[in-house]
């Protein structure tokens, strides 16, 4: 079945899918509607299986959100979505794709590296605004790990 991504600002479609990337639906909707961002829905046939929000910028572009709906995870759609974003990036004067994930998000850190990203930097205490401590895998969520997909080099994901 063909996998394709389509530009959309359909918040009814994308917010429920992207909710697992951010618990704040208002923030997700704002990102989708932000004129500086481009939002995508990923389709397999007629089914919307995922979504992403990109901030395209010269030099470094950023994946603001990416998610695959829970029933469709582990089928390669997340990797296919990244591959399509990389393809779009290659058509522009962009040097790298950046993405941030929490220090506790071990699965996402694995996912991005398997898609060809490499660790780049740490935004220490990024999550210090949390009112209550959040733990994943017994680790306190506190820092944002930035990963980079360098378009100039071969990424062996
Ligand atoms: C992260 C996410 C987009 C991955 O999508 P997916 O469709 O399940 O991923 P894929 O099936 O394409 O997997 C791609 C690779 O990552 C690995 N991977 C994906 N999820 C993984 C997990 N939970 N644990 C370990 N490895 C994982 C796969 O094994 C695969 O490796 P391979 O290609 O070398 O075989 C999906 O889990 C998701 O939507 N999560 C909730 C939202 C979220 O957290 N978004 C990221 C915010 S930073």
mmCIF file of C-alpha atoms and ligand atoms in Angstrom:
data_model
loop_
_atom_site.group_PDB
_atom_site.id
_atom_site.type_symbol
_atom_site.label_atom_id
_atom_site.label_comp_id
_atom_site.label_asym_id
_atom_site.label_seq_id
_atom_site.Cartn_x
_atom_site.Cartn_y
_atom_site.Cartn_z
ATOM 1 C CA UNK A 1 0.000 0.000 0.000
ATOM 2 C CA UNK A 2 1.329 3.429 -0.908
ATOM 3 C CA UNK A 3 2.585 5.689 1.899
ATOM 4 C CA UNK A 4 2.269 9.423 1.287
ATOM 5 C CA UNK A 5 2.260 12.648 3.258
ATOM 6 C CA UNK A 6 -0.101 15.534 2.569
ATOM 7 C CA UNK A 7 0.113 19.133 3.808
ATOM 8 C CA UNK A 8 -2.883 20.012 6.000
ATOM 9 C CA UNK A 9 -3.942 22.274 8.865
ATOM 10 C CA UNK A 10 -6.778 19.918 9.838
ATOM 11 C CA UNK A 11 -6.532 20.055 13.644
ATOM 12 C CA UNK A 12 -9.459 17.621 14.092
ATOM 13 C CA UNK A 13 -7.431 15.036 12.211
ATOM 14 C CA UNK A 14 -3.953 15.754 13.549
ATOM 15 C CA UNK A 15 -4.383 16.745 17.206
ATOM 16 C CA UNK A 16 -5.625 13.288 18.356
ATOM 17 C CA UNK A 17 -2.712 11.620 16.549
ATOM 18 C CA UNK A 18 -0.082 14.076 17.819
ATOM 19 C CA UNK A 19 -1.495 13.973 21.365
ATOM 20 C CA UNK A 20 0.949 11.207 22.318
ATOM 21 C CA UNK A 21 3.810 13.578 21.512
ATOM 22 C CA UNK A 22 2.449 16.366 23.779
ATOM 23 C CA UNK A 23 -0.332 16.203 26.361
ATOM 24 C CA UNK A 24 -1.293 19.835 25.637
ATOM 25 C CA UNK A 25 -3.777 19.783 22.723
ATOM 26 C CA UNK A 26 -3.951 23.591 22.610
ATOM 27 C CA UNK A 27 -0.189 23.753 22.078
ATOM 28 C CA UNK A 28 -0.418 21.144 19.299
ATOM 29 C CA UNK A 29 -3.243 23.055 17.564
ATOM 30 C CA UNK A 30 -1.214 26.288 17.819
ATOM 31 C CA UNK A 31 1.771 24.581 16.233
ATOM 32 C CA UNK A 32 -0.390 23.221 13.390
ATOM 33 C CA UNK A 33 -1.846 26.691 12.731
ATOM 34 C CA UNK A 34 1.438 28.579 13.131
ATOM 35 C CA UNK A 35 2.192 30.204 9.776
ATOM 36 C CA UNK A 36 5.892 29.401 10.235
ATOM 37 C CA UNK A 37 5.145 25.666 10.486
ATOM 38 C CA UNK A 38 3.962 23.082 7.966
ATOM 39 C CA UNK A 39 1.762 20.239 9.164
ATOM 40 C CA UNK A 40 1.515 16.882 7.410
ATOM 41 C CA UNK A 41 -0.874 13.946 7.571
ATOM 42 C CA UNK A 42 0.569 10.552 6.613
ATOM 43 C CA UNK A 43 -1.705 8.246 4.657
ATOM 44 C CA UNK A 44 -1.626 4.579 3.812
ATOM 45 C CA UNK A 45 -4.351 4.303 1.215
ATOM 46 C CA UNK A 46 -7.346 6.203 2.658
ATOM 47 C CA UNK A 47 -6.232 5.801 6.273
ATOM 48 C CA UNK A 48 -4.455 8.599 8.112
ATOM 49 C CA UNK A 49 -1.857 6.712 10.153
ATOM 50 C CA UNK A 50 0.328 9.544 11.405
ATOM 51 C CA UNK A 51 1.263 13.162 11.366
ATOM 52 C CA UNK A 52 4.082 15.626 11.751
ATOM 53 C CA UNK A 53 4.665 19.338 12.194
ATOM 54 C CA UNK A 54 7.795 20.831 10.660
ATOM 55 C CA UNK A 55 9.489 24.178 10.945
ATOM 56 C CA UNK A 56 11.378 24.495 7.683
ATOM 57 C CA UNK A 57 14.314 26.879 7.955
ATOM 58 C CA UNK A 58 17.569 27.274 6.061
ATOM 59 C CA UNK A 59 20.469 25.565 7.825
ATOM 60 C CA UNK A 60 18.596 23.632 10.500
ATOM 61 C CA UNK A 61 14.929 22.665 10.214
ATOM 62 C CA UNK A 62 13.093 21.163 13.155
ATOM 63 C CA UNK A 63 10.586 18.372 13.578
ATOM 64 C CA UNK A 64 8.240 19.978 16.103
ATOM 65 C CA UNK A 65 5.946 16.935 16.401
ATOM 66 C CA UNK A 66 5.801 13.480 14.910
ATOM 67 C CA UNK A 67 3.532 10.582 15.799
ATOM 68 C CA UNK A 68 2.014 7.429 14.401
ATOM 69 C CA UNK A 69 -1.404 6.438 15.721
ATOM 70 C CA UNK A 70 -1.032 3.832 18.432
ATOM 71 C CA UNK A 71 -2.635 0.911 16.517
ATOM 72 C CA UNK A 72 -0.172 1.392 13.640
ATOM 73 C CA UNK A 73 3.121 1.631 15.524
ATOM 74 C CA UNK A 74 5.899 -0.824 14.837
ATOM 75 C CA UNK A 75 4.963 -1.174 11.160
ATOM 76 C CA UNK A 76 7.639 1.122 9.756
ATOM 77 C CA UNK A 77 5.359 4.132 9.238
ATOM 78 C CA UNK A 78 7.328 6.386 11.589
ATOM 79 C CA UNK A 79 10.516 5.620 9.675
ATOM 80 C CA UNK A 80 8.677 6.144 6.355
ATOM 81 C CA UNK A 81 7.450 9.523 7.592
ATOM 82 C CA UNK A 82 10.984 10.561 8.552
ATOM 83 C CA UNK A 83 12.238 9.364 5.142
ATOM 84 C CA UNK A 84 9.664 11.573 3.382
ATOM 85 C CA UNK A 85 10.631 14.584 5.506
ATOM 86 C CA UNK A 86 14.286 13.915 4.655
ATOM 87 C CA UNK A 87 13.313 13.804 0.951
ATOM 88 C CA UNK A 88 11.543 17.175 1.270
ATOM 89 C CA UNK A 89 14.553 18.585 3.104
ATOM 90 C CA UNK A 90 16.867 17.460 0.313
ATOM 91 C CA UNK A 91 14.856 19.559 -2.158
ATOM 92 C CA UNK A 92 15.649 22.695 -0.126
ATOM 93 C CA UNK A 93 18.863 24.421 0.943
ATOM 94 C CA UNK A 94 18.774 22.736 4.340
ATOM 95 C CA UNK A 95 21.789 21.289 6.109
ATOM 96 C CA UNK A 96 20.152 19.284 8.849
ATOM 97 C CA UNK A 97 16.943 18.146 10.466
ATOM 98 C CA UNK A 98 16.764 18.569 14.230
ATOM 99 C CA UNK A 99 14.434 16.922 16.701
ATOM 100 C CA UNK A 100 14.143 17.121 20.466
ATOM 101 C CA UNK A 101 13.065 14.429 22.871
ATOM 102 C CA UNK A 102 13.058 14.074 26.636
ATOM 103 C CA UNK A 103 16.027 12.518 28.432
ATOM 104 C CA UNK A 104 13.589 9.858 29.677
ATOM 105 C CA UNK A 105 12.131 8.897 26.277
ATOM 106 C CA UNK A 106 14.343 5.879 25.716
ATOM 107 C CA UNK A 107 12.083 4.472 22.961
ATOM 108 C CA UNK A 108 12.111 7.730 21.013
ATOM 109 C CA UNK A 109 15.870 8.063 21.418
ATOM 110 C CA UNK A 110 16.125 4.568 19.907
ATOM 111 C CA UNK A 111 13.650 5.398 17.130
ATOM 112 C CA UNK A 112 15.439 8.557 15.996
ATOM 113 C CA UNK A 113 18.846 6.895 15.973
ATOM 114 C CA UNK A 114 17.433 3.991 13.936
ATOM 115 C CA UNK A 115 16.136 6.604 11.506
ATOM 116 C CA UNK A 116 19.646 8.047 11.089
ATOM 117 C CA UNK A 117 19.707 10.869 13.660
ATOM 118 C CA UNK A 118 22.716 11.408 15.875
ATOM 119 C CA UNK A 119 22.911 12.988 19.296
ATOM 120 C CA UNK A 120 23.733 16.669 19.053
ATOM 121 C CA UNK A 121 23.183 18.644 22.261
ATOM 122 C CA UNK A 122 21.275 18.876 25.523
ATOM 123 C CA UNK A 123 18.938 21.663 26.635
ATOM 124 C CA UNK A 124 19.468 21.287 30.359
ATOM 125 C CA UNK A 125 16.449 21.822 32.642
ATOM 126 C CA UNK A 126 14.170 22.333 29.629
ATOM 127 C CA UNK A 127 11.321 20.647 31.560
ATOM 128 C CA UNK A 128 11.851 22.584 34.803
ATOM 129 C CA UNK A 129 8.494 24.317 34.219
ATOM 130 C CA UNK A 130 6.686 21.088 35.204
ATOM 131 C CA UNK A 131 4.679 21.600 38.417
ATOM 132 C CA UNK A 132 5.019 17.930 39.412
ATOM 133 C CA UNK A 133 8.009 15.635 38.799
ATOM 134 C CA UNK A 134 7.498 13.240 35.874
ATOM 135 C CA UNK A 135 9.336 9.928 35.759
ATOM 136 C CA UNK A 136 9.749 7.481 32.869
ATOM 137 C CA UNK A 137 11.823 4.329 33.248
ATOM 138 C CA UNK A 138 12.533 5.539 36.771
ATOM 139 C CA UNK A 139 14.313 8.613 35.362
ATOM 140 C CA UNK A 140 13.296 12.193 36.185
ATOM 141 C CA UNK A 141 12.268 14.073 33.050
ATOM 142 C CA UNK A 142 14.361 17.226 33.118
ATOM 143 C CA UNK A 143 16.470 17.721 29.970
ATOM 144 C CA UNK A 144 15.720 17.928 26.248
ATOM 145 C CA UNK A 145 18.050 15.857 24.102
ATOM 146 C CA UNK A 146 18.503 17.289 20.611
ATOM 147 C CA UNK A 147 19.240 14.875 17.767
ATOM 148 C CA UNK A 148 20.440 15.841 14.304
ATOM 149 C CA UNK A 149 20.068 14.287 10.864
ATOM 150 C CA UNK A 150 22.916 15.730 8.826
ATOM 151 C CA UNK A 151 21.830 15.994 5.186
ATOM 152 C CA UNK A 152 25.388 16.585 3.993
ATOM 153 C CA UNK A 153 26.631 13.250 5.284
ATOM 154 C CA UNK A 154 25.529 9.686 4.859
ATOM 155 C CA UNK A 155 23.272 8.758 7.790
ATOM 156 C CA UNK A 156 23.405 5.061 8.398
ATOM 157 C CA UNK A 157 20.024 4.643 10.087
HETATM 158 C C1 LIG B 1 8.026 7.384 17.896
HETATM 159 C C2 LIG B 1 7.025 6.837 16.860
HETATM 160 C C3 LIG B 1 6.673 7.974 15.877
HETATM 161 C C4 LIG B 1 7.677 5.684 16.085
HETATM 162 O O1 LIG B 1 6.802 5.287 15.035
HETATM 163 P P1 LIG B 1 6.677 3.757 14.540
HETATM 164 O O2 LIG B 1 5.875 3.757 13.308
HETATM 165 O O3 LIG B 1 6.206 2.912 15.666
HETATM 166 O O4 LIG B 1 8.209 3.403 14.241
HETATM 167 P P2 LIG B 1 8.734 2.392 13.114
HETATM 168 O O5 LIG B 1 7.870 1.179 13.128
HETATM 169 O O6 LIG B 1 8.853 3.121 11.819
HETATM 170 O O7 LIG B 1 10.167 2.029 13.687
HETATM 171 C C5 LIG B 1 11.369 2.526 13.102
HETATM 172 C C6 LIG B 1 12.544 1.980 13.857
HETATM 173 O O8 LIG B 1 12.538 2.472 15.203
HETATM 174 C C7 LIG B 1 12.481 1.392 16.138
HETATM 175 N N1 LIG B 1 11.496 1.703 17.167
HETATM 176 C C8 LIG B 1 10.294 2.300 16.993
HETATM 177 N N2 LIG B 1 9.635 2.375 18.158
HETATM 178 C C9 LIG B 1 10.448 1.782 19.080
HETATM 179 C C10 LIG B 1 10.317 1.507 20.483
HETATM 180 N N3 LIG B 1 9.214 1.876 21.161
HETATM 181 N N4 LIG B 1 11.328 0.891 21.114
HETATM 182 C C11 LIG B 1 12.446 0.533 20.447
HETATM 183 N N5 LIG B 1 12.628 0.745 19.111
HETATM 184 C C12 LIG B 1 11.632 1.357 18.454
HETATM 185 C C13 LIG B 1 11.975 0.202 15.346
HETATM 186 O O9 LIG B 1 12.443 -1.011 15.898
HETATM 187 C C14 LIG B 1 12.512 0.463 13.963
HETATM 188 O O10 LIG B 1 13.836 0.028 13.845
HETATM 189 P P3 LIG B 1 14.384 -0.634 12.466
HETATM 190 O O11 LIG B 1 13.854 0.241 11.348
HETATM 191 O O12 LIG B 1 15.852 -0.558 12.604
HETATM 192 O O13 LIG B 1 13.808 -1.997 12.421
HETATM 193 C C15 LIG B 1 5.750 6.270 17.549
HETATM 194 O O14 LIG B 1 6.128 5.337 18.530
HETATM 195 C C16 LIG B 1 4.875 7.316 18.208
HETATM 196 O O15 LIG B 1 4.016 7.903 17.548
HETATM 197 N N6 LIG B 1 5.054 7.559 19.525
HETATM 198 C C17 LIG B 1 4.181 8.472 20.257
HETATM 199 C C18 LIG B 1 4.457 9.919 19.882
HETATM 200 C C19 LIG B 1 5.874 10.322 20.205
HETATM 201 O O16 LIG B 1 6.400 10.000 21.254
HETATM 202 N N7 LIG B 1 6.482 11.075 19.253
HETATM 203 C C20 LIG B 1 7.830 11.540 19.390
HETATM 204 C C21 LIG B 1 7.886 12.740 20.239
HETATM 205 S S1 LIG B 1 9.562 13.234 20.526
#
